[in-house]
PDB file of C-alpha atoms in Angstrom:
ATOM      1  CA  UNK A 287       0.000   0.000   0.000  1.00  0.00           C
ATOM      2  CA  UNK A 288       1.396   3.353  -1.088  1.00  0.00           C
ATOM      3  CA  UNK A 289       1.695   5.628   2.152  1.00  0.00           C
ATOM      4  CA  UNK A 290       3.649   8.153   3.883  1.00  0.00           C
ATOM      5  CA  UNK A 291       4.570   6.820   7.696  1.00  0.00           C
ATOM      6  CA  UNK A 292       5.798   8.995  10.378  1.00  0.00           C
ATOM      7  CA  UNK A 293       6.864   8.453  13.603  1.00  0.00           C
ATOM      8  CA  UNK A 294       6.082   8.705  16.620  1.00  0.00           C
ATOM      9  CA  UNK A 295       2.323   9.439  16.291  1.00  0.00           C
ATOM     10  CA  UNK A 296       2.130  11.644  19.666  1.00  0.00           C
ATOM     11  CA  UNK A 297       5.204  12.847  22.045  1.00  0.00           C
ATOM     12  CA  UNK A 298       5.758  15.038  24.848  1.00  0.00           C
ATOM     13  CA  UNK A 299       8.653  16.006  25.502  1.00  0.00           C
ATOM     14  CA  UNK A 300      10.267  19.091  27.784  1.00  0.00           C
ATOM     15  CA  UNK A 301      12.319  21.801  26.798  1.00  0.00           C
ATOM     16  CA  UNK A 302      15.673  21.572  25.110  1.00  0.00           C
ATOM     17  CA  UNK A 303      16.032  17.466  24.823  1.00  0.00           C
ATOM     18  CA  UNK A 304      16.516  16.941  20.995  1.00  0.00           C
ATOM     19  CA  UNK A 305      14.414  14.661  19.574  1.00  0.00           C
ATOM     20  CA  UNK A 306      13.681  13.121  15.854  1.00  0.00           C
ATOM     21  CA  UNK A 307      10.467  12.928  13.936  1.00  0.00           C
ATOM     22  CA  UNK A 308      10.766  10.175  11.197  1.00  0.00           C
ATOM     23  CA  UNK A 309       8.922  10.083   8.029  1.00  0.00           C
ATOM     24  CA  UNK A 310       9.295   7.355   5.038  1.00  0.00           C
ATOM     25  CA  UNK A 311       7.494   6.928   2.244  1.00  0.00           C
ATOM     26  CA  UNK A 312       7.057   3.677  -0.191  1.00  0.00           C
ATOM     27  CA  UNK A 313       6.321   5.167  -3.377  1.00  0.00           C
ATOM     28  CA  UNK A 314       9.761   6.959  -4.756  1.00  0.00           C
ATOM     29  CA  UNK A 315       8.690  10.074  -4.369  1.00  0.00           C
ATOM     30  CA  UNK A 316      11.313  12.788  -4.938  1.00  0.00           C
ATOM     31  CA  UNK A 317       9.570  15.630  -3.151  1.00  0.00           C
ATOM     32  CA  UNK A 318       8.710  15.766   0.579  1.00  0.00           C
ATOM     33  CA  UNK A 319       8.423  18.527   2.721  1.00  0.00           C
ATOM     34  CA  UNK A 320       7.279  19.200   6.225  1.00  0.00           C
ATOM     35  CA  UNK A 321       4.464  21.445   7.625  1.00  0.00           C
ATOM     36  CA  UNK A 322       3.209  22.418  11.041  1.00  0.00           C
ATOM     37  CA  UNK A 323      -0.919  22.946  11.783  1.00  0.00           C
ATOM     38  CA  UNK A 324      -1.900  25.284  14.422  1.00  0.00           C
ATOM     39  CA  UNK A 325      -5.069  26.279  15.087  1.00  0.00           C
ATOM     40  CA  UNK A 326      -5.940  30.044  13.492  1.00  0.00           C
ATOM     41  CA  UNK A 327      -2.635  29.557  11.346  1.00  0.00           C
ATOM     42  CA  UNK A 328      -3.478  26.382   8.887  1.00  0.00           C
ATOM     43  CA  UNK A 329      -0.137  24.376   8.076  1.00  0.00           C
ATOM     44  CA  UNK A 330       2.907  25.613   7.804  1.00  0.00           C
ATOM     45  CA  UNK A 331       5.871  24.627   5.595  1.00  0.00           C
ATOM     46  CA  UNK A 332       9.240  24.091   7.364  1.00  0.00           C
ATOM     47  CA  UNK A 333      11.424  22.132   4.945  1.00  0.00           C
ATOM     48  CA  UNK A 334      11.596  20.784   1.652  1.00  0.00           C
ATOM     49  CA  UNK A 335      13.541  18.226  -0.190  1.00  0.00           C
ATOM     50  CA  UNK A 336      13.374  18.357  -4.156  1.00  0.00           C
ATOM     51  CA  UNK A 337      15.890  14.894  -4.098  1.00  0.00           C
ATOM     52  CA  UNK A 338      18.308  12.901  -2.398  1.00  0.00           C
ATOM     53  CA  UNK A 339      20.732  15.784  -0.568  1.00  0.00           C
ATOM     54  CA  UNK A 340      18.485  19.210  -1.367  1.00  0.00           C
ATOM     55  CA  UNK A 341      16.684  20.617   1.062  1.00  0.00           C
ATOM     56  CA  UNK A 342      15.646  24.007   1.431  1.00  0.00           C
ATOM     57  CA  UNK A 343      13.943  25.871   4.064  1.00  0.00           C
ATOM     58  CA  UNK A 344      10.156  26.488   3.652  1.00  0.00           C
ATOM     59  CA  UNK A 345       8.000  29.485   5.737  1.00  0.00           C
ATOM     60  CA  UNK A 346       9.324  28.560   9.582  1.00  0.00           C
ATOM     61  CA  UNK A 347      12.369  26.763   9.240  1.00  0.00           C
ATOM     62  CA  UNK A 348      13.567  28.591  12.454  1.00  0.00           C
ATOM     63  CA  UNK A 349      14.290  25.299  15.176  1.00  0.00           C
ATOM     64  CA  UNK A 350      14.248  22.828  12.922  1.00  0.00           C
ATOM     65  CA  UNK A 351      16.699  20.634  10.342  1.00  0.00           C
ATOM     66  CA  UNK A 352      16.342  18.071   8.285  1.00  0.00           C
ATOM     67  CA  UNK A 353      18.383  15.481   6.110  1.00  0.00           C
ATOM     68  CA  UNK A 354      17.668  13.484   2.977  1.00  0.00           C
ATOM     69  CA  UNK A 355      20.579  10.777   2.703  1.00  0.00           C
ATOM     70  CA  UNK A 356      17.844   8.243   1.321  1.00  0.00           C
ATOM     71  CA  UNK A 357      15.246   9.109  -1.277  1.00  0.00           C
ATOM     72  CA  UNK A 358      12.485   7.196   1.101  1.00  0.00           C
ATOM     73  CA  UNK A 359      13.368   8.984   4.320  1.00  0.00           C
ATOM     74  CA  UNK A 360      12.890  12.758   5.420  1.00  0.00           C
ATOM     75  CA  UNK A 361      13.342  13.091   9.303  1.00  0.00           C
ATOM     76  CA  UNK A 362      12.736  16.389  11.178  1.00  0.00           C
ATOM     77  CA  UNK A 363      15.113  17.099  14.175  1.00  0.00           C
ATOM     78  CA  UNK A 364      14.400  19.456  17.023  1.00  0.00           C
ATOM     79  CA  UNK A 365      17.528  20.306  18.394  1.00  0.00           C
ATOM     80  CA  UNK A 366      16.620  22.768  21.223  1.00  0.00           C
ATOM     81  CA  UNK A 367      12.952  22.070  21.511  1.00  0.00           C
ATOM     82  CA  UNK A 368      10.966  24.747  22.930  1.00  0.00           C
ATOM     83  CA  UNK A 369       7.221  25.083  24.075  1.00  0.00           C
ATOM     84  CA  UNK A 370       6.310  27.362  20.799  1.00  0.00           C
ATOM     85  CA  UNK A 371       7.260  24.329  18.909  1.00  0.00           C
ATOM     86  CA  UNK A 372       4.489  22.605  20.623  1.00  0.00           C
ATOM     87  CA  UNK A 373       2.348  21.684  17.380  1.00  0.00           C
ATOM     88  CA  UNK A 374       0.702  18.732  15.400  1.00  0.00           C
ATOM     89  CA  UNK A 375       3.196  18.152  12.017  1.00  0.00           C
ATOM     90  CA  UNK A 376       2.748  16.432   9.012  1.00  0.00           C
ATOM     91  CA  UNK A 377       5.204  14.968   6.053  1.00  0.00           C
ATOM     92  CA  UNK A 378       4.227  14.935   2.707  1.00  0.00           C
ATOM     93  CA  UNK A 379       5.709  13.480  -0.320  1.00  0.00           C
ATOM     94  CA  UNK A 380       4.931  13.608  -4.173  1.00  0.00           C
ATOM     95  CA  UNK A 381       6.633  12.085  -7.171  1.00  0.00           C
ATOM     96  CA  UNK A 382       8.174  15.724  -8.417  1.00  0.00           C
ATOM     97  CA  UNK A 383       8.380  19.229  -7.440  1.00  0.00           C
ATOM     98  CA  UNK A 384       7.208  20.204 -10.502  1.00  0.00           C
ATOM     99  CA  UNK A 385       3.683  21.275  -9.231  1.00  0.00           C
ATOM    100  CA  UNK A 386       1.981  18.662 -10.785  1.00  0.00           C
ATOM    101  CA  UNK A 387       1.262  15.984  -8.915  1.00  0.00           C
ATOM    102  CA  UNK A 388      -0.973  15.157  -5.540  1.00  0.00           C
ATOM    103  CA  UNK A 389       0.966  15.786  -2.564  1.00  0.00           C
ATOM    104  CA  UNK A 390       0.214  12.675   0.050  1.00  0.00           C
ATOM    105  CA  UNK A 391       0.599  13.321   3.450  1.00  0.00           C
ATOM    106  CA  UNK A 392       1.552  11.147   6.682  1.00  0.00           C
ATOM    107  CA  UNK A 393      -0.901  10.782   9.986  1.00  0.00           C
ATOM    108  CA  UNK A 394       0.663  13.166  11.751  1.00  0.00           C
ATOM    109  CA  UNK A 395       2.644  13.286  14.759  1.00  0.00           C
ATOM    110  CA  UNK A 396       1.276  15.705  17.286  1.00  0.00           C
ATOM    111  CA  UNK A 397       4.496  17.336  19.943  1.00  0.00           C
ATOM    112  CA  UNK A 398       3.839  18.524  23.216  1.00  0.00           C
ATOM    113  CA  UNK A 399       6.971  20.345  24.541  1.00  0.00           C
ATOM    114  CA  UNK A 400       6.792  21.221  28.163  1.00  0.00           C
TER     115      UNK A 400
ATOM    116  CA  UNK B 201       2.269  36.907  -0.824  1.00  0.00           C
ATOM    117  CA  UNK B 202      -0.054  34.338  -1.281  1.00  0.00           C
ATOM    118  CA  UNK B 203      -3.076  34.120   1.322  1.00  0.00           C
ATOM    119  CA  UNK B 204      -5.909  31.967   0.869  1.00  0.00           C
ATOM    120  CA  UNK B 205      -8.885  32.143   2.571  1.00  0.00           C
ATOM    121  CA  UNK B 206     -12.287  29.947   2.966  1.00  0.00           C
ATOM    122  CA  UNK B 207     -15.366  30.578   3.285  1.00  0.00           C
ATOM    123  CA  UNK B 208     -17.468  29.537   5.715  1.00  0.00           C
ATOM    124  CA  UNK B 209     -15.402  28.654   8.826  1.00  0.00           C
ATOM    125  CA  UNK B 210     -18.310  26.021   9.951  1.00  0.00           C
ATOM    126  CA  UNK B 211     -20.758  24.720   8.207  1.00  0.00           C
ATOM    127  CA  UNK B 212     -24.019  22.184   9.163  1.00  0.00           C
ATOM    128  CA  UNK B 213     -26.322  20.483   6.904  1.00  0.00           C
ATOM    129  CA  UNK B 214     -29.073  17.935   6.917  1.00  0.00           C
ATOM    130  CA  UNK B 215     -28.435  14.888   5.069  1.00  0.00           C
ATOM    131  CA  UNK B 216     -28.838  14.988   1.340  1.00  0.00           C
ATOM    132  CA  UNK B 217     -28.055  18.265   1.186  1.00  0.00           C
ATOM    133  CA  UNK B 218     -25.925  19.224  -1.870  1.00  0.00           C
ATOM    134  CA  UNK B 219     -23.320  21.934  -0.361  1.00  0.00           C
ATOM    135  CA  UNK B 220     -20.931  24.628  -1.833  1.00  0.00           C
ATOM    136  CA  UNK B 221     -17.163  25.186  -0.076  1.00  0.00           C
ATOM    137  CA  UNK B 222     -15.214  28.582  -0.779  1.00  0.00           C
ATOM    138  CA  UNK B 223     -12.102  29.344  -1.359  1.00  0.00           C
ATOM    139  CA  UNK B 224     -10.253  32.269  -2.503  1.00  0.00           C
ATOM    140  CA  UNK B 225      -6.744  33.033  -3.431  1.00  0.00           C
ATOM    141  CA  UNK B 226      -5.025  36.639  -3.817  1.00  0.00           C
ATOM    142  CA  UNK B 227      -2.003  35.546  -6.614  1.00  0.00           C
ATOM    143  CA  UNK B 228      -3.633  33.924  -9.373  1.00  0.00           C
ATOM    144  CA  UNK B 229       0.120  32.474 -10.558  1.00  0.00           C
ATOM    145  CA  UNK B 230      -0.698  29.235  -8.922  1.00  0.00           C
ATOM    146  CA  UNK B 231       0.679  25.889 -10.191  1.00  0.00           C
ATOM    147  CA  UNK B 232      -2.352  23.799  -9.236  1.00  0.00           C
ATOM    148  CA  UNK B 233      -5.287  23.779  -6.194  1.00  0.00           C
ATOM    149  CA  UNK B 234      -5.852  20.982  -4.016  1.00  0.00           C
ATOM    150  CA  UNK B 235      -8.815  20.145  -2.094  1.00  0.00           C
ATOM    151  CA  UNK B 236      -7.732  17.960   1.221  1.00  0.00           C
ATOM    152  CA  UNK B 237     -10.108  16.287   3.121  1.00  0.00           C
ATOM    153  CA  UNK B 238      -8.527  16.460   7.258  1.00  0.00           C
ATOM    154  CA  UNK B 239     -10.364  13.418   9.898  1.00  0.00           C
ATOM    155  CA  UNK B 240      -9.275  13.957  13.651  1.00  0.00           C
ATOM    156  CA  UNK B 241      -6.438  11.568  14.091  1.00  0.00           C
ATOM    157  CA  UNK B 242      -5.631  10.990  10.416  1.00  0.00           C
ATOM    158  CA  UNK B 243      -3.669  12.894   7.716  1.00  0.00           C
ATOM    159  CA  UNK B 244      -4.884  14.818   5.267  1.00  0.00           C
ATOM    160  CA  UNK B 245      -6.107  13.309   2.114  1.00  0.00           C
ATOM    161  CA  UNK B 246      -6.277  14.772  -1.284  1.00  0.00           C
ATOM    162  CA  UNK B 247      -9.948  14.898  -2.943  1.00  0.00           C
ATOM    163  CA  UNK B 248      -9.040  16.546  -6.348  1.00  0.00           C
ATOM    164  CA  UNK B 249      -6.062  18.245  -8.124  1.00  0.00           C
ATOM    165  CA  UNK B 250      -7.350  20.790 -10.687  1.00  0.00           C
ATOM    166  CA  UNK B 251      -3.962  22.251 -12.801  1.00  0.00           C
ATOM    167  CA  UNK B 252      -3.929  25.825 -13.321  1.00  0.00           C
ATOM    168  CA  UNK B 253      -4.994  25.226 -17.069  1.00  0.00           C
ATOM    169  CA  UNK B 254      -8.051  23.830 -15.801  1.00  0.00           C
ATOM    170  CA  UNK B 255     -11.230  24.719 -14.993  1.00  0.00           C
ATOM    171  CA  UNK B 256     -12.168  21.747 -13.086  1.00  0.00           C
ATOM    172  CA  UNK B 257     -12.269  18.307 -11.881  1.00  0.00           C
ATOM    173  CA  UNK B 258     -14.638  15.775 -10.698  1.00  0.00           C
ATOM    174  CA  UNK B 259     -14.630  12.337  -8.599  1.00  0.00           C
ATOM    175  CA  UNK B 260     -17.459  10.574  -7.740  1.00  0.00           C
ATOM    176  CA  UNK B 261     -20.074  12.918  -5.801  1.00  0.00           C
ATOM    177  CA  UNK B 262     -17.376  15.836  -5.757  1.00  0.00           C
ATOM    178  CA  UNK B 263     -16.800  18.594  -8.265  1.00  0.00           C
ATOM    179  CA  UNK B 264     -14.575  21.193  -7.955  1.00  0.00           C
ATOM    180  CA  UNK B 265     -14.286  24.044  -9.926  1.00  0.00           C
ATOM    181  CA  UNK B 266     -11.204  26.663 -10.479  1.00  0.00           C
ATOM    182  CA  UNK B 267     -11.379  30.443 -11.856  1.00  0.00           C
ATOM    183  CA  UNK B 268      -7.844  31.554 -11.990  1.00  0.00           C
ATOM    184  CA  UNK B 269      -8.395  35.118 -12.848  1.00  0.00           C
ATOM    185  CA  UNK B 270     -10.872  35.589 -10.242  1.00  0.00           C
ATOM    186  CA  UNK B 271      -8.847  33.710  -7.875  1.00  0.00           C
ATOM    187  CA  UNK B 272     -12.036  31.473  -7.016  1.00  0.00           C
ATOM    188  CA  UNK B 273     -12.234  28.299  -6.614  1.00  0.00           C
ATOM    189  CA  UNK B 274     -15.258  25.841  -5.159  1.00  0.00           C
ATOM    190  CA  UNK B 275     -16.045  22.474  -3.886  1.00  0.00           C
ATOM    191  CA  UNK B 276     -19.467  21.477  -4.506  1.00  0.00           C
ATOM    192  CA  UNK B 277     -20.521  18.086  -2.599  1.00  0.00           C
ATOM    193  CA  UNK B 278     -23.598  16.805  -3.735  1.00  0.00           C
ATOM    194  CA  UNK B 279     -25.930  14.311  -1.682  1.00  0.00           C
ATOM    195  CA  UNK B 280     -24.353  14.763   1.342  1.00  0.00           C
ATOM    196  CA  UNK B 281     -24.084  12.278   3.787  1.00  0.00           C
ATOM    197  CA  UNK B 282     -22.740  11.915   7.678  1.00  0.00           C
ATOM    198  CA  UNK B 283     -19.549  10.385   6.849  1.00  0.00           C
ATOM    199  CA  UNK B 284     -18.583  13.543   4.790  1.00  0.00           C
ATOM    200  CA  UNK B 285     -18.454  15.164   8.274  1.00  0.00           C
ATOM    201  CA  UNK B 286     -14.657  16.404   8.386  1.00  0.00           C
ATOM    202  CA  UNK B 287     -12.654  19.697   7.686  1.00  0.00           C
ATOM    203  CA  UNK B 288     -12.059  20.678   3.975  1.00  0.00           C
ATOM    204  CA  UNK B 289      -8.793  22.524   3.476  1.00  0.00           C
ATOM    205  CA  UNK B 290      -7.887  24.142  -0.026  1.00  0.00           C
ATOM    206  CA  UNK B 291      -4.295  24.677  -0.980  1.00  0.00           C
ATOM    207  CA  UNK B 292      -2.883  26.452  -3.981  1.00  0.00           C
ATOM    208  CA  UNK B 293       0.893  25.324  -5.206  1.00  0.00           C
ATOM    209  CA  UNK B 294       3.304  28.020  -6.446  1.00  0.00           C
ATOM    210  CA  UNK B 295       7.080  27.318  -7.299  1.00  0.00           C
ATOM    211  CA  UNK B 296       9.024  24.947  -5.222  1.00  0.00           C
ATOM    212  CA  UNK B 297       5.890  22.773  -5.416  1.00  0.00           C
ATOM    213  CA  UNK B 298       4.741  24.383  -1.337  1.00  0.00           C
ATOM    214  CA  UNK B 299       1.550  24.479  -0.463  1.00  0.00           C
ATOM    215  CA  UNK B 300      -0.588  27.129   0.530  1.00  0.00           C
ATOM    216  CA  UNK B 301      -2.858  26.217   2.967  1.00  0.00           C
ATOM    217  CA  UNK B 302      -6.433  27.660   3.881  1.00  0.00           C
ATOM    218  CA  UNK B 303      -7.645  27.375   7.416  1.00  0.00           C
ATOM    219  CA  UNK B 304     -10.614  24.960   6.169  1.00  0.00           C
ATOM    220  CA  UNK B 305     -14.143  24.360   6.520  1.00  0.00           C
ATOM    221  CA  UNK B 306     -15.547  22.201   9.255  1.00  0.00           C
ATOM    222  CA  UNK B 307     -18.386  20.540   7.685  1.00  0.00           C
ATOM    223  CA  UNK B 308     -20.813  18.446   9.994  1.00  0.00           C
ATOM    224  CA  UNK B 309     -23.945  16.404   8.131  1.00  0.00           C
ATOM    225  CA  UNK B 310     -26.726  15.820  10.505  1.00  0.00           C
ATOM    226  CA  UNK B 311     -28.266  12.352  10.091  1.00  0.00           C
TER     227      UNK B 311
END
C-alpha cells in the first residue's frame, strides 16, 4: 500500500532534549516537505527536499533541520525544543516538485513540549 | 504573498443536502489547487487536483471548480451524507511545489 509513515504518532517532551520525527514513504517520491498545523494559522511549511541531498527551508524553518541521505526517508530534528514548537506536524511526499502531482501526506505526529 | 482564505469557517447540513465550499486566493500564478479532506487523528487526504490550465475536476459525488483570474475556486458536494463530516482545506501550489494552505471548513452532516 502506497503511504507516507511517520513516527512517533504523539510525544511530549520538555524543553531543550533533541528529539527526531521520522517520516518514510514507499512510493519513490522525490519531493517531501514538512508542515506544522496550528489552530488560526493552517499548516505551515518548514522544509523541503526536491531529491536525495536538497533541502531548502520552507515558511518557519527557524528550530528545525532536516536530512535526505535516502530518497524514502525525510526526518525532522528538534535540536533545542521549545514550548512554541508545541504543534501537530505532518510529512508529505509527491513524485516531483514540478507542481503537478498530488501531494500525500503522513498521519501526523502531534508534539507537546513542556 | 499568497493568502488563501475559505469561506465559511463552519458549516451544518441535513443529510442529502448538496453543499458549496469557498475558497479564494489573492495571486492567481498558482501551479495547481488541491482540495484535502482532514479526519481527527488521520492525515490529510487529497480529494481533487485541478492544474492551473483547468477549470475543473470531478470524482465521484465531488466537483470542484477553479477560476484563476478571479482567484475562485469551489467544492461542490452533492448528496451529502454523515460520513462527509470532516474539515475541507484548499491549498494552492506556487514554485518549489509548497503548499498554501487555507484554514478549512468544518463541515458536519446531521443524520
Amino acid at each position: 500500500e502506497a503511504q507516507v509513515t511517520q513516527n512517533p504518532r504523539y510525544l511530549i517532551t520538555v524543553t531543550g532534549k533533541k528529539l527526531t520525527v521520522t517520516c518514510s514513504q514507499n512510493m519513490n517520491h522525490e519531493y517531501m516537505s514538512w508542515y506544522r498545523q496550528d489552530p488560526g494559522l493552517g499548516l505551515r511549511q518548514i522544509y523541503y527536499s526536491m531529491n536525495v541531498e536538497v533541502t531548502d527551508k520552507g515558511d518557519v524553518p527557524e528550530g528545525y533541520k532536516v536530512s535526505r541521505k535516502e530518497k524514502r526517508n525525510f526526518p525532522l530534528i528538534l535540536e533545542s525544543p521549545s514550548p512554541n514548537q508545541t504543534s501537530l506536524y505532518f510529512c508529505a511526499s509527491s513524485p516531483s516538485w514540478t507542481g503537478m502531482n498530488i501531494q500525500y501526506f503522513g498521519a501526523g505526529t502531534r508534539l507537546s513540549v513542556l | 504573498k499568497q493568502e488563501v482564505t475559505q469561506i465559511p469557517a463552519a458549516l451544518s447540513v441535513p443529510e442529502g443536502e448538496n453543499l458549496v465550499l469557498n475558497c479564494s486566493f489573492t495571486d492567481s500564478a498558482i501551479y495547481n489547487l488541491q482540495w484535502f479532506r482532514q479526519d481527527p487523528g488521520k492525515g490529510l487526504t487529497s480529494l481533487l487536483l485541478i492544474q492551473s490550465s483547468q477549470r475543473e475536476q470531478t470524482s465521484g459525488r465531488l466537483n470542484a471548480s477553479l477560476d484563476k483570474s478571479s482567484g475562485r475556486s469551489t467544492l461542490y458536494i452533492a448528496a451529502s451524507q454523515p460520513g462527509d463530516s470532516a474539515t475541507y482545506l484548499c491549498a494552492v501550489s506556487g514554485a518549489t511545489n509548497k503548499l498554501i494552505f487555507g484554514t478549512g471548513t468544518l463541515l458536519a452532516v446531521q443524520p
